[in-house]
PDB file of C-alpha atoms in Angstrom:
ATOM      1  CA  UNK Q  16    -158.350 106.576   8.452  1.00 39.00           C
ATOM      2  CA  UNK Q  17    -155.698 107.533  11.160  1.00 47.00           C
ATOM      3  CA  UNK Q  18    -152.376 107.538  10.555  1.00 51.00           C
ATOM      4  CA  UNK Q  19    -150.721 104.971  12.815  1.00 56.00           C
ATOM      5  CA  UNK Q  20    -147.117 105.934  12.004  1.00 76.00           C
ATOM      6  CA  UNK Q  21    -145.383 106.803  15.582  1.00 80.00           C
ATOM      7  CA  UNK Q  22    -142.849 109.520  14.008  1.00 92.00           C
ATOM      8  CA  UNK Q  23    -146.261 111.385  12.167  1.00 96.00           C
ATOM      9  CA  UNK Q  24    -148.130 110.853  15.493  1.00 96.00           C
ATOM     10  CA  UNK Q  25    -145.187 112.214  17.310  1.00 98.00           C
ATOM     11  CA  UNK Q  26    -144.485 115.238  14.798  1.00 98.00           C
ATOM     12  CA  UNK Q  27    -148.500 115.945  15.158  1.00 98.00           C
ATOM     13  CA  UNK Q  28    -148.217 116.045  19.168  1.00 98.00           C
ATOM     14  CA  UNK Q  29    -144.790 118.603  18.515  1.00 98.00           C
ATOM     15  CA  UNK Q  30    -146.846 120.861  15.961  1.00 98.00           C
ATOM     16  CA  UNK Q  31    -149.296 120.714  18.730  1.00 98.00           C
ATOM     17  CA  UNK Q  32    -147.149 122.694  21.030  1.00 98.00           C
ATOM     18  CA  UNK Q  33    -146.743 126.068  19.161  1.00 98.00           C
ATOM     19  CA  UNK Q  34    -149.184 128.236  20.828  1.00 98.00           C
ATOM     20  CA  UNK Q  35    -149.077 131.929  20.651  1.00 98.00           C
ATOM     21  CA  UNK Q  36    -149.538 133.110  24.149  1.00 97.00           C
ATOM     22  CA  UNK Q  37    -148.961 129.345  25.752  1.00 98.00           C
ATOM     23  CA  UNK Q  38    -145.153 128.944  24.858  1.00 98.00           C
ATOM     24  CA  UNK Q  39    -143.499 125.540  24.141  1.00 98.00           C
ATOM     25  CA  UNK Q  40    -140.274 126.538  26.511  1.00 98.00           C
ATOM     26  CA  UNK Q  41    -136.796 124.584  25.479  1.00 98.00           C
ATOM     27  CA  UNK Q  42    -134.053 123.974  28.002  1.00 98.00           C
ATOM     28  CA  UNK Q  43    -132.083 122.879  24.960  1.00 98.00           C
ATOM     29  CA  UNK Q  44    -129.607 119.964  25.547  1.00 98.00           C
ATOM     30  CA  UNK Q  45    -126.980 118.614  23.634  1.00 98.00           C
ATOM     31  CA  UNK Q  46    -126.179 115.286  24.576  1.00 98.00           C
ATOM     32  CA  UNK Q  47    -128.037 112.100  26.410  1.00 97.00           C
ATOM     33  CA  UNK Q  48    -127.316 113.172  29.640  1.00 97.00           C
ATOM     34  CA  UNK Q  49    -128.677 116.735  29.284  1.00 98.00           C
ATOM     35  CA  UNK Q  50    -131.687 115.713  27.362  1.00 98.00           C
ATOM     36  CA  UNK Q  51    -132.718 113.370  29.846  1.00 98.00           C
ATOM     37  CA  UNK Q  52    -132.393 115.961  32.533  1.00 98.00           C
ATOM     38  CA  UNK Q  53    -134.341 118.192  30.680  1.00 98.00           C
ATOM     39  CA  UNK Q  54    -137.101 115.771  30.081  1.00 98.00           C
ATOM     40  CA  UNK Q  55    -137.075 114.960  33.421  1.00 97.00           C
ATOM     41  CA  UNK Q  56    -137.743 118.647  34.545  1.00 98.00           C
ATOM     42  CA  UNK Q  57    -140.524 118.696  32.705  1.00 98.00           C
ATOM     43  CA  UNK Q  58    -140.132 119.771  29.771  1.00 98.00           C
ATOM     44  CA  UNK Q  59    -142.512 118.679  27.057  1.00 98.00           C
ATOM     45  CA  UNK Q  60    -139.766 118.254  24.284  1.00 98.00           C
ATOM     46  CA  UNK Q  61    -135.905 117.978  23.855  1.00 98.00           C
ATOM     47  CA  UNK Q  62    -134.351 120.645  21.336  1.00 98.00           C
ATOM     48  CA  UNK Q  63    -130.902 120.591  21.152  1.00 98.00           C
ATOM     49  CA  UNK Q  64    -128.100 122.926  20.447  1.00 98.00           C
ATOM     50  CA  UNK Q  65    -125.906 122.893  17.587  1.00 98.00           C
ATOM     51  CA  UNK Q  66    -123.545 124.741  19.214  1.00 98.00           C
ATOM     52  CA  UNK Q  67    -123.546 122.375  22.238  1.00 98.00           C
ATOM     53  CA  UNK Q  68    -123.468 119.482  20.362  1.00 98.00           C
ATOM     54  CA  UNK Q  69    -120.573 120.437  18.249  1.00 98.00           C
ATOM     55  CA  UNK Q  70    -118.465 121.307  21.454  1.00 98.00           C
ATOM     56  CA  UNK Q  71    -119.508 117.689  22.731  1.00 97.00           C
ATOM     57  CA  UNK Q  72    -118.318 116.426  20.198  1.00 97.00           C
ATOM     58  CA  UNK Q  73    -114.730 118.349  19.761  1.00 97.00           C
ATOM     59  CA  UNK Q  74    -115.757 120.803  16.979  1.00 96.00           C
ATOM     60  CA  UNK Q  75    -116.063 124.434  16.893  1.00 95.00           C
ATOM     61  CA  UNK Q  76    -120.182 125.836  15.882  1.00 95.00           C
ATOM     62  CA  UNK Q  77    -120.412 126.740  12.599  1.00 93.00           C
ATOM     63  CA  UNK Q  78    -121.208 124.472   9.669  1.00 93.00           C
ATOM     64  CA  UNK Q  79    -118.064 122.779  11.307  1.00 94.00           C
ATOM     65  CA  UNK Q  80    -119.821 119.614  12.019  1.00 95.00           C
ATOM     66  CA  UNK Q  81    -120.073 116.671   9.131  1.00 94.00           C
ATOM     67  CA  UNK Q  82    -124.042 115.197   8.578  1.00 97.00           C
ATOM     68  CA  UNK Q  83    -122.847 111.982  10.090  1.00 97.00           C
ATOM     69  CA  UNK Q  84    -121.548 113.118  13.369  1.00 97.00           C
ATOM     70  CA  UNK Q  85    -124.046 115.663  14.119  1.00 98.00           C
ATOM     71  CA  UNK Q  86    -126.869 113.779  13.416  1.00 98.00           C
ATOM     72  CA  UNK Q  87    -125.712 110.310  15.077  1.00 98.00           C
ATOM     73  CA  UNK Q  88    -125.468 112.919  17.991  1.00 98.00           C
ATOM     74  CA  UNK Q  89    -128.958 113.600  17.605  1.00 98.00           C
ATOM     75  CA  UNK Q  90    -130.263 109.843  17.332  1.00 98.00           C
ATOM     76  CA  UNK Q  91    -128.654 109.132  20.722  1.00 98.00           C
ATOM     77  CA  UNK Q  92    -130.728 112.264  21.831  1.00 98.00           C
ATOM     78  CA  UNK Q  93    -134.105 110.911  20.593  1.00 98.00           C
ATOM     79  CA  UNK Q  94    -133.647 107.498  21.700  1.00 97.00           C
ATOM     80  CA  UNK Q  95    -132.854 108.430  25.054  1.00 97.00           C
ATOM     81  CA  UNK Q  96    -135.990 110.031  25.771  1.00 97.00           C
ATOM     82  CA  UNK Q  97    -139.730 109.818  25.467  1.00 97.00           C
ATOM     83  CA  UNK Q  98    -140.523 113.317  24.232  1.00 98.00           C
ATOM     84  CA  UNK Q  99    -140.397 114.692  20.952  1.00 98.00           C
ATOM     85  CA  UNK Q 100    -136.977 115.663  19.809  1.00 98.00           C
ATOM     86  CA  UNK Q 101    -136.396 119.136  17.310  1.00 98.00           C
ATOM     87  CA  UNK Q 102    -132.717 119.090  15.960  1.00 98.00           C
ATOM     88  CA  UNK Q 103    -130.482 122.542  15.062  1.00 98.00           C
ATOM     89  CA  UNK Q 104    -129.718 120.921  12.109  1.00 98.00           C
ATOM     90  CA  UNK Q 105    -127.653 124.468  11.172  1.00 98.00           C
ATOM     91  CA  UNK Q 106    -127.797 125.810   7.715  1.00 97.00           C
ATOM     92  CA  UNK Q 107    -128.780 121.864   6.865  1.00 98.00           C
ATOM     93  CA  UNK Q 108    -125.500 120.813   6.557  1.00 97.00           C
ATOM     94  CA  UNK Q 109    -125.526 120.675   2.456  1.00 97.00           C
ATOM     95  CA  UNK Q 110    -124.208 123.025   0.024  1.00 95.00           C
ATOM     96  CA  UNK Q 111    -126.831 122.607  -2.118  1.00 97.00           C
ATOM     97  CA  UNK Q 112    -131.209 122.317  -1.892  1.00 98.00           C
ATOM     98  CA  UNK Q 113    -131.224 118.916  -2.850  1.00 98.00           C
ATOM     99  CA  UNK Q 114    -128.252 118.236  -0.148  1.00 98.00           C
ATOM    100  CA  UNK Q 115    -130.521 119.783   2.401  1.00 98.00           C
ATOM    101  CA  UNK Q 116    -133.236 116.922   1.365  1.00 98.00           C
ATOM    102  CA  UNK Q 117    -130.841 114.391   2.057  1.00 98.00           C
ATOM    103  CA  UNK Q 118    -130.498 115.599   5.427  1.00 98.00           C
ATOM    104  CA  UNK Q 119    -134.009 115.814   6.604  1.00 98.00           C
ATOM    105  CA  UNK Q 120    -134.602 112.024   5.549  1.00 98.00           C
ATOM    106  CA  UNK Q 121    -131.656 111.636   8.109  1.00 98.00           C
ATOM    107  CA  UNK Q 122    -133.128 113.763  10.478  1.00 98.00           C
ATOM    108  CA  UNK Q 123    -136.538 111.697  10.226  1.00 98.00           C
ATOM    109  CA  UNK Q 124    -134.518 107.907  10.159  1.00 98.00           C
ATOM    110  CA  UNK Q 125    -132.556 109.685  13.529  1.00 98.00           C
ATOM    111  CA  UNK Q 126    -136.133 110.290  14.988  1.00 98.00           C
ATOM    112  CA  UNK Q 127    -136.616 113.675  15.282  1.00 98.00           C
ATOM    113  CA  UNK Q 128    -139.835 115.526  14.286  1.00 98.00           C
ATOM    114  CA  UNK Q 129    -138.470 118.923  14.145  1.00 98.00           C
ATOM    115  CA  UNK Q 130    -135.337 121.195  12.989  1.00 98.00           C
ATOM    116  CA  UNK Q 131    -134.330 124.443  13.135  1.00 98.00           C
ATOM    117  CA  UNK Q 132    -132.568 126.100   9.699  1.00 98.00           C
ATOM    118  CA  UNK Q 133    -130.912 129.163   9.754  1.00 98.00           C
ATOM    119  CA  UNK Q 134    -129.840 131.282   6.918  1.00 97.00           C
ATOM    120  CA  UNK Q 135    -126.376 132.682   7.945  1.00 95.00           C
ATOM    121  CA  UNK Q 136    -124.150 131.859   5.346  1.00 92.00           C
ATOM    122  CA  UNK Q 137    -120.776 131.116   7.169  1.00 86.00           C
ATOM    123  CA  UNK Q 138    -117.531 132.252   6.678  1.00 65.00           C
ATOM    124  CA  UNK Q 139    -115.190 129.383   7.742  1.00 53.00           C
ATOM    125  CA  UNK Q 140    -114.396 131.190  11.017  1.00 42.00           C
ATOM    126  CA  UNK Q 141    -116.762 129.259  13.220  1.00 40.00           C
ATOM    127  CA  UNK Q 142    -116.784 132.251  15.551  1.00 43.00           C
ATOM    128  CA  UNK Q 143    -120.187 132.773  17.755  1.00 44.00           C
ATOM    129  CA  UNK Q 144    -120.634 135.155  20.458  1.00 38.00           C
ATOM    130  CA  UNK Q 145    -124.508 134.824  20.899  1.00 40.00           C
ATOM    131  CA  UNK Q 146    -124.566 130.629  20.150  1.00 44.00           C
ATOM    132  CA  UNK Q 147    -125.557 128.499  17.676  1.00 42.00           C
ATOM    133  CA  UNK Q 148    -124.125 129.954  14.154  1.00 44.00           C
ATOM    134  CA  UNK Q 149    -121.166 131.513  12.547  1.00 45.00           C
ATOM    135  CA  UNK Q 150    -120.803 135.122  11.552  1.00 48.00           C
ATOM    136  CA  UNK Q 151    -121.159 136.337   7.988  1.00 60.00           C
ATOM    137  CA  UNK Q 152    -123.522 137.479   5.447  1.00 87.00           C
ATOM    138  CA  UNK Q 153    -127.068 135.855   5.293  1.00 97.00           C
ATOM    139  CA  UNK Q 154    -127.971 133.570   2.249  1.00 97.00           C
ATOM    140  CA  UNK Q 155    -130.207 134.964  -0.429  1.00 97.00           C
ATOM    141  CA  UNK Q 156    -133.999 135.578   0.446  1.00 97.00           C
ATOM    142  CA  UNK Q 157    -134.694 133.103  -2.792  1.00 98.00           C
ATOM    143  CA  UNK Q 158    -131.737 130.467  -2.093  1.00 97.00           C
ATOM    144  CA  UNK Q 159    -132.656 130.127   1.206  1.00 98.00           C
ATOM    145  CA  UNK Q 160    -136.586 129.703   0.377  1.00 98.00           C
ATOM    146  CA  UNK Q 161    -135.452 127.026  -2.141  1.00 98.00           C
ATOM    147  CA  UNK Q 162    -133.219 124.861   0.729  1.00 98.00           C
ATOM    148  CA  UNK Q 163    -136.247 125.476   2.895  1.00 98.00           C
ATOM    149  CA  UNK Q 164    -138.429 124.297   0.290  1.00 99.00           C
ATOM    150  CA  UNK Q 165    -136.622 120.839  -0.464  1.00 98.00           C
ATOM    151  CA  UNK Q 166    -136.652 120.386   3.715  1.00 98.00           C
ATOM    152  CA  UNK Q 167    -140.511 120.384   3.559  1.00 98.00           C
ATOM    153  CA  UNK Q 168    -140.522 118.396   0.149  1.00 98.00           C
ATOM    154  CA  UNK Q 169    -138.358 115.907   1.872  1.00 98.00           C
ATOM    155  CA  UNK Q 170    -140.032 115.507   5.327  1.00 98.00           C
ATOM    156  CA  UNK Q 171    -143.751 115.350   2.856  1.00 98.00           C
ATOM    157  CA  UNK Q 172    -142.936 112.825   1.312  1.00 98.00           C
ATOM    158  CA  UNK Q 173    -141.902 110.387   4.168  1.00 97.00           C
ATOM    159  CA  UNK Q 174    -145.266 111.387   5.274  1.00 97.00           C
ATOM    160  CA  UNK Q 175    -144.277 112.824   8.259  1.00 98.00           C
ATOM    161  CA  UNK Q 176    -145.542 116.602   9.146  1.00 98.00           C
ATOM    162  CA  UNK Q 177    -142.000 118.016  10.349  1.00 98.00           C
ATOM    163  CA  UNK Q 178    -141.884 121.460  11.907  1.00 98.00           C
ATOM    164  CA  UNK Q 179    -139.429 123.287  10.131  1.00 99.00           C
ATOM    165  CA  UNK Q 180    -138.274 126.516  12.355  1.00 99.00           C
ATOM    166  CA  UNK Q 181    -137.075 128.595   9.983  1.00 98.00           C
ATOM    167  CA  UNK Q 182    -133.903 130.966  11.746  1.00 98.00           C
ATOM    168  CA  UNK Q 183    -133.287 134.493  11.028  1.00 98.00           C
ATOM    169  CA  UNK Q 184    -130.274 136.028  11.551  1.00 97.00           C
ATOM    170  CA  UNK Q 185    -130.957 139.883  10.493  1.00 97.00           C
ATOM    171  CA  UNK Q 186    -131.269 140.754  13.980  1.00 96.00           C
ATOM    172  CA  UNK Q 187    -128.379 138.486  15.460  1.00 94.00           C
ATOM    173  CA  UNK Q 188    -126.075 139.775  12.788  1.00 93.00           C
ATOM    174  CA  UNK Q 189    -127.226 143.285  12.398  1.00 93.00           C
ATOM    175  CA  UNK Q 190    -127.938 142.835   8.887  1.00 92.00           C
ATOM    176  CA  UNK Q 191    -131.475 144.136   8.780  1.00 93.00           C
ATOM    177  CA  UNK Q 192    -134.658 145.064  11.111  1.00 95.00           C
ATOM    178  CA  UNK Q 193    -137.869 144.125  11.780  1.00 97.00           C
ATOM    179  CA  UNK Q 194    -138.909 144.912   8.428  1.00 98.00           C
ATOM    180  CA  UNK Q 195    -136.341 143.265   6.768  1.00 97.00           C
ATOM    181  CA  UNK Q 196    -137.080 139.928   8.789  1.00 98.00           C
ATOM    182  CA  UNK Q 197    -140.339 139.637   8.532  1.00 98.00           C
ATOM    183  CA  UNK Q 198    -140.012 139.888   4.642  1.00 98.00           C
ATOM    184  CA  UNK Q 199    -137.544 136.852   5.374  1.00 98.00           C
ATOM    185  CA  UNK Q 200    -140.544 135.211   7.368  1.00 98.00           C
ATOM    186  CA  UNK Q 201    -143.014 135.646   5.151  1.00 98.00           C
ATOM    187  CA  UNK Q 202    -140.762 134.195   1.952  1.00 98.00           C
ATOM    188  CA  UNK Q 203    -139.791 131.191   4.365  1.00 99.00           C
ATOM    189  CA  UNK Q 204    -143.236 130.385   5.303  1.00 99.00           C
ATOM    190  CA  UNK Q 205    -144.325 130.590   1.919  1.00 98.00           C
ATOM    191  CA  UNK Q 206    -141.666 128.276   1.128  1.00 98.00           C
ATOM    192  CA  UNK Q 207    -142.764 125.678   3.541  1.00 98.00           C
ATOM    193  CA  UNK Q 208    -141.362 126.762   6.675  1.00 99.00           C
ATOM    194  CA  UNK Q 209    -143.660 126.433   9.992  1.00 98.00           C
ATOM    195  CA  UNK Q 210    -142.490 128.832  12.509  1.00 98.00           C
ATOM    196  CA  UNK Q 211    -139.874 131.664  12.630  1.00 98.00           C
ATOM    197  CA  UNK Q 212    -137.088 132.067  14.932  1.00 98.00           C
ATOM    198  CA  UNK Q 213    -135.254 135.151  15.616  1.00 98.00           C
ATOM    199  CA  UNK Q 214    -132.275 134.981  17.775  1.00 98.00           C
ATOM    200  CA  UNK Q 215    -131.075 138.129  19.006  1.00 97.00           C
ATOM    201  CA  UNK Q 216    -134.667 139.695  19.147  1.00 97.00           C
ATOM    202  CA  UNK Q 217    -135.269 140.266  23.204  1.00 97.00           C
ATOM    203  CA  UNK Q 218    -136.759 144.126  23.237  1.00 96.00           C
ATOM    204  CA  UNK Q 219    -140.201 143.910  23.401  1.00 98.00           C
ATOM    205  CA  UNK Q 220    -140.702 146.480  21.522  1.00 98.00           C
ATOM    206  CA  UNK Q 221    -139.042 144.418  18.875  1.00 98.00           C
ATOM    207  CA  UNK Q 222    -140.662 140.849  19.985  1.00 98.00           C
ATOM    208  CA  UNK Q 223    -144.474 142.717  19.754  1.00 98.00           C
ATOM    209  CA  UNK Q 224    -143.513 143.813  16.262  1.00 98.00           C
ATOM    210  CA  UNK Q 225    -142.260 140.529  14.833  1.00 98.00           C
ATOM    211  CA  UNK Q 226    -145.290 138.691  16.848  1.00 98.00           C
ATOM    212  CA  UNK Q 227    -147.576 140.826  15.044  1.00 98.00           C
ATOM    213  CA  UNK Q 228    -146.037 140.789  11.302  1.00 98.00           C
ATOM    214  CA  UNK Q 229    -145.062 136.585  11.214  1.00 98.00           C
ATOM    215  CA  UNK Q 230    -147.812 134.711   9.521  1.00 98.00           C
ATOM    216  CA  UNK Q 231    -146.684 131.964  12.180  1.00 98.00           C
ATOM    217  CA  UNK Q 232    -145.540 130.787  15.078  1.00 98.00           C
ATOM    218  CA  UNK Q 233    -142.539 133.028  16.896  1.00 98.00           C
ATOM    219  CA  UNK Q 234    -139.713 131.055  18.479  1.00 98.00           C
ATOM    220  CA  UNK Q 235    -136.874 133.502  21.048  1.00 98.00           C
ATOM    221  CA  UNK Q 236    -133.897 132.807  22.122  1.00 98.00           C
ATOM    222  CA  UNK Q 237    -133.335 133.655  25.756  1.00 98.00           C
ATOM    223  CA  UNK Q 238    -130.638 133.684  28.172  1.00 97.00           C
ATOM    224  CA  UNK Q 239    -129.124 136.475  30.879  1.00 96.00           C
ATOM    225  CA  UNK Q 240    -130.982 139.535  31.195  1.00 96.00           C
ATOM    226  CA  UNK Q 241    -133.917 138.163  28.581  1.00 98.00           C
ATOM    227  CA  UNK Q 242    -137.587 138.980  29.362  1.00 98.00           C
ATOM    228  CA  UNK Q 243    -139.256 136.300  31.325  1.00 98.00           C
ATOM    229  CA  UNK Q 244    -141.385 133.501  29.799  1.00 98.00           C
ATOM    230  CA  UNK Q 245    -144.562 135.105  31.416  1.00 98.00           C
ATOM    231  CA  UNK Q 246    -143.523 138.731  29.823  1.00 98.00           C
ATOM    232  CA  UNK Q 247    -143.228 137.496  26.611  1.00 98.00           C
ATOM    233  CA  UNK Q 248    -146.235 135.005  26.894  1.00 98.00           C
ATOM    234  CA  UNK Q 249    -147.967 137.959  26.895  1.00 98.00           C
ATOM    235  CA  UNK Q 250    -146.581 138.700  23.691  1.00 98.00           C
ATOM    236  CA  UNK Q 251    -147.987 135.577  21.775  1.00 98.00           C
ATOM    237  CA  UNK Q 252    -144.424 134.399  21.860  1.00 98.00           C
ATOM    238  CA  UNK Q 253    -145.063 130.873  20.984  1.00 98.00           C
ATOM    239  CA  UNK Q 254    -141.470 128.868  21.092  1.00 98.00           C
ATOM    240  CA  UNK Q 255    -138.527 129.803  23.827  1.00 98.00           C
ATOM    241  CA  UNK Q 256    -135.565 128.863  23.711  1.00 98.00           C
ATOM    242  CA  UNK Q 257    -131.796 128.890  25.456  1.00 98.00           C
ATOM    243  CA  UNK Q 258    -129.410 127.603  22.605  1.00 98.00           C
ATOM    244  CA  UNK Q 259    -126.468 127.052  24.189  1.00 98.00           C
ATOM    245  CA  UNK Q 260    -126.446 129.117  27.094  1.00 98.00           C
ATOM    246  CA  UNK Q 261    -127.016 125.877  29.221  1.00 98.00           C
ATOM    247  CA  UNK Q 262    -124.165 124.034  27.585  1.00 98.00           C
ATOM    248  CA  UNK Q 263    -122.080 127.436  28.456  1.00 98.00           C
ATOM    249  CA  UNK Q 264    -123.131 127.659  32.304  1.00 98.00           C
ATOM    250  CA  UNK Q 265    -122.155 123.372  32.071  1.00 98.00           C
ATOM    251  CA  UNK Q 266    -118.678 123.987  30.923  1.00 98.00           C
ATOM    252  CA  UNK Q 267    -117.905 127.320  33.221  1.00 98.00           C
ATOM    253  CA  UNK Q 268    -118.754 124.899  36.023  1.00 98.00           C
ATOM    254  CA  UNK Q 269    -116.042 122.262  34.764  1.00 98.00           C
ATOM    255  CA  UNK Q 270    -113.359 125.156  34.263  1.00 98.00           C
ATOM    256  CA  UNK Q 271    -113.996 126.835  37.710  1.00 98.00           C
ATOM    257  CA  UNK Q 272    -113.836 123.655  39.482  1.00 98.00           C
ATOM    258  CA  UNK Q 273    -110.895 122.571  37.396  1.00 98.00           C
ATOM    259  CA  UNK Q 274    -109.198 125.624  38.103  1.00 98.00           C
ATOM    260  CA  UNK Q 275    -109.873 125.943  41.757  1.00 98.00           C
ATOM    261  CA  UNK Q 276    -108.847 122.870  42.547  1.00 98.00           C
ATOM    262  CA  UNK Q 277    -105.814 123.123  40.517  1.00 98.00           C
ATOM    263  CA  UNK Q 278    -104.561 126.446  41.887  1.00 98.00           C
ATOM    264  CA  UNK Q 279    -106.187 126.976  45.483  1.00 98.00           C
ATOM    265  CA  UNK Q 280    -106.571 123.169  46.030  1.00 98.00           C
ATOM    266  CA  UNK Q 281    -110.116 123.413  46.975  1.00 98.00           C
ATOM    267  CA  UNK Q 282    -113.349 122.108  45.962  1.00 97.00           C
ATOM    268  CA  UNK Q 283    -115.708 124.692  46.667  1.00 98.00           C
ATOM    269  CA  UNK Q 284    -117.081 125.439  43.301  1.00 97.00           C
ATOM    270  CA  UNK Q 285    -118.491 121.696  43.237  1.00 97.00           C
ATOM    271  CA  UNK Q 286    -121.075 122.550  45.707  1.00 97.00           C
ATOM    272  CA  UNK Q 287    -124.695 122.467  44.515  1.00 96.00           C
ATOM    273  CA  UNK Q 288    -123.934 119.339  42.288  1.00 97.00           C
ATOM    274  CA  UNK Q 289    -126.743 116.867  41.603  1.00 96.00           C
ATOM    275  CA  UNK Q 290    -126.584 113.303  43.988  1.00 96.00           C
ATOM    276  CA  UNK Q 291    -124.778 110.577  42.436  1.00 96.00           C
ATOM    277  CA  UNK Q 292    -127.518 108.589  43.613  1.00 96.00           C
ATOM    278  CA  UNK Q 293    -130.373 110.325  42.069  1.00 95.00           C
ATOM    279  CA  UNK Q 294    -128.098 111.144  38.699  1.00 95.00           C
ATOM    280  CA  UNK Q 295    -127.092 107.410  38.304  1.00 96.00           C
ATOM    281  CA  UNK Q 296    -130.896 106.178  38.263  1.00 95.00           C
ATOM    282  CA  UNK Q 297    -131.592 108.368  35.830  1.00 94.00           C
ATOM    283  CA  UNK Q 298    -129.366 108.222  33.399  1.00 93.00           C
ATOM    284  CA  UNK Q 299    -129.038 103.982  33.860  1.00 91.00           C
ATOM    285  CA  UNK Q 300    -132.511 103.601  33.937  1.00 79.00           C
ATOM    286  CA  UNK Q 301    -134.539 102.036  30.810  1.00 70.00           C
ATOM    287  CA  UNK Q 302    -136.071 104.842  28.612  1.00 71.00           C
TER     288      UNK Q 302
END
């Protein structure tokens, strides 16, 4: 008999998307009016940025964020558009496994069918030169298996197939190389994870590697001087993604402007901005 829940229908279609060699590509966005520009480019799902989203809503990245806020944030995401929606749900935003649980079955009631969990393990500083996580030491191969394990518990037994994107931070943080992540990925997976994601990874060199040891689909983070999504297509790179860069090239626009029209009393640096027209029909138009 098929399943005619929407939210497992709409998780299936999302799983559907990993494919090594064909990657899912995420513009990520962080609030209603970004997501809906990014599903109107084309994209064929909304992820969005923790990092962004904190900003937009006057926090620092980090674990900063409360459950409530972030994922209320994320529910005015989904409901805004018509794609599937994957959440940067952090470390989980819970101390503890079972706290993690608690936060996928918000996750699912917000309507997303996807989240990304990373295993830094934060130091209170909030401070994040590459985007989306705090610096410090990583969690625990087993601790983090176990908080990884209650997310797929969780989303099981609502019955809907989430993909969990398991994040690893050896590479971001310097605290390990390929062989140290993919003995991450291959815990995580084991643990219930779907896919691996390892920001910082851009080399080649390194991307072919991790490609070839993960049991699983391979998510990148790309921004600036990254290899394009044809090179590493031809990788089997199956997920790419920007973070935050997007919200970062957003918010240099606002201070350039601000500043130039502050100080030189000119408006140059608005030029290139989208119609008013054309961005008011969008954004006021039904989902």
């Amino acid at each position: 008999m098929t399943n005619q829940n929407p939210t497992h229908e709409t998780a299936l279609a999302f799983r559907a998307l990993h494919i090594p060699g064909r990657p899912l590509v995420l513009p990520n966005a962080w609030d209603t009016a970004s997501a809906r520009l990014v599903e109107e480019a084309g994209a064929a799902a909304v992820a969005t940025t923790s990092a962004g989203l904190a900003w937009d809503l006057g926090t620092a990245d980090g674990d900063r964020l409360d459950r409530d806020r972030a994922l209320g944030a994320v529910a005015r995401v989904a409901a805004a558009v018509r794609v599937p929606v994957s959440a940067d749900i952090e470390s989980g935003y819970a101390k503890d496994a079972a706290g993690v649980g608690d936060t996928i079955r918000a996750v699912l009631a917000a309507g997303a069918v996807g989240v990304n969990i990373e295993d830094a393990l934060y130091d209170g500083e909030g401070d994040d030169a590459a985007g989306d996580g705090g610096r410090g030491p990583l969690r625990p191969v087993a601790e983090q298996a176990e908080r990884i394990a209650a997310a797929r518990a969780a989303a099981d037994a609502a019955g809907v197939p989430l993909f969990i994107n398991a994040r690893i931070d050896t590479v971001l943080r310097g605290a390990g190389g390929v062989e140290e992540t993919l003995e991450r990925a291959a815990a995580f997976l084991a643990a219930g994870a779907d896919g691996i994601f390892v920001p910082g990874a851009v080399d080649l060199g390194t991307v072919k590697s991790l490609v070839a040891g993960v049991e699983g689909p391979l998510n990148v983070l790309v921004g600036p001087g990254a290899p394009s999504v044809a090179e590493l297509a031809a990788l089997g790179v199956a997920r790419i993604s920007t973070g935050s860069s997007i919200a970062q090239a957003a918010h240099a626009v606002v201070r350039r402007a601000a500043r130039e029209l502050l100080s030189a009393g000119t408006y140059d640096s608005l030029t290139g901005g989208l119609d008013y027209a054309e961005l008011n029909t969008l954004l006021g138009g039904a989902r």
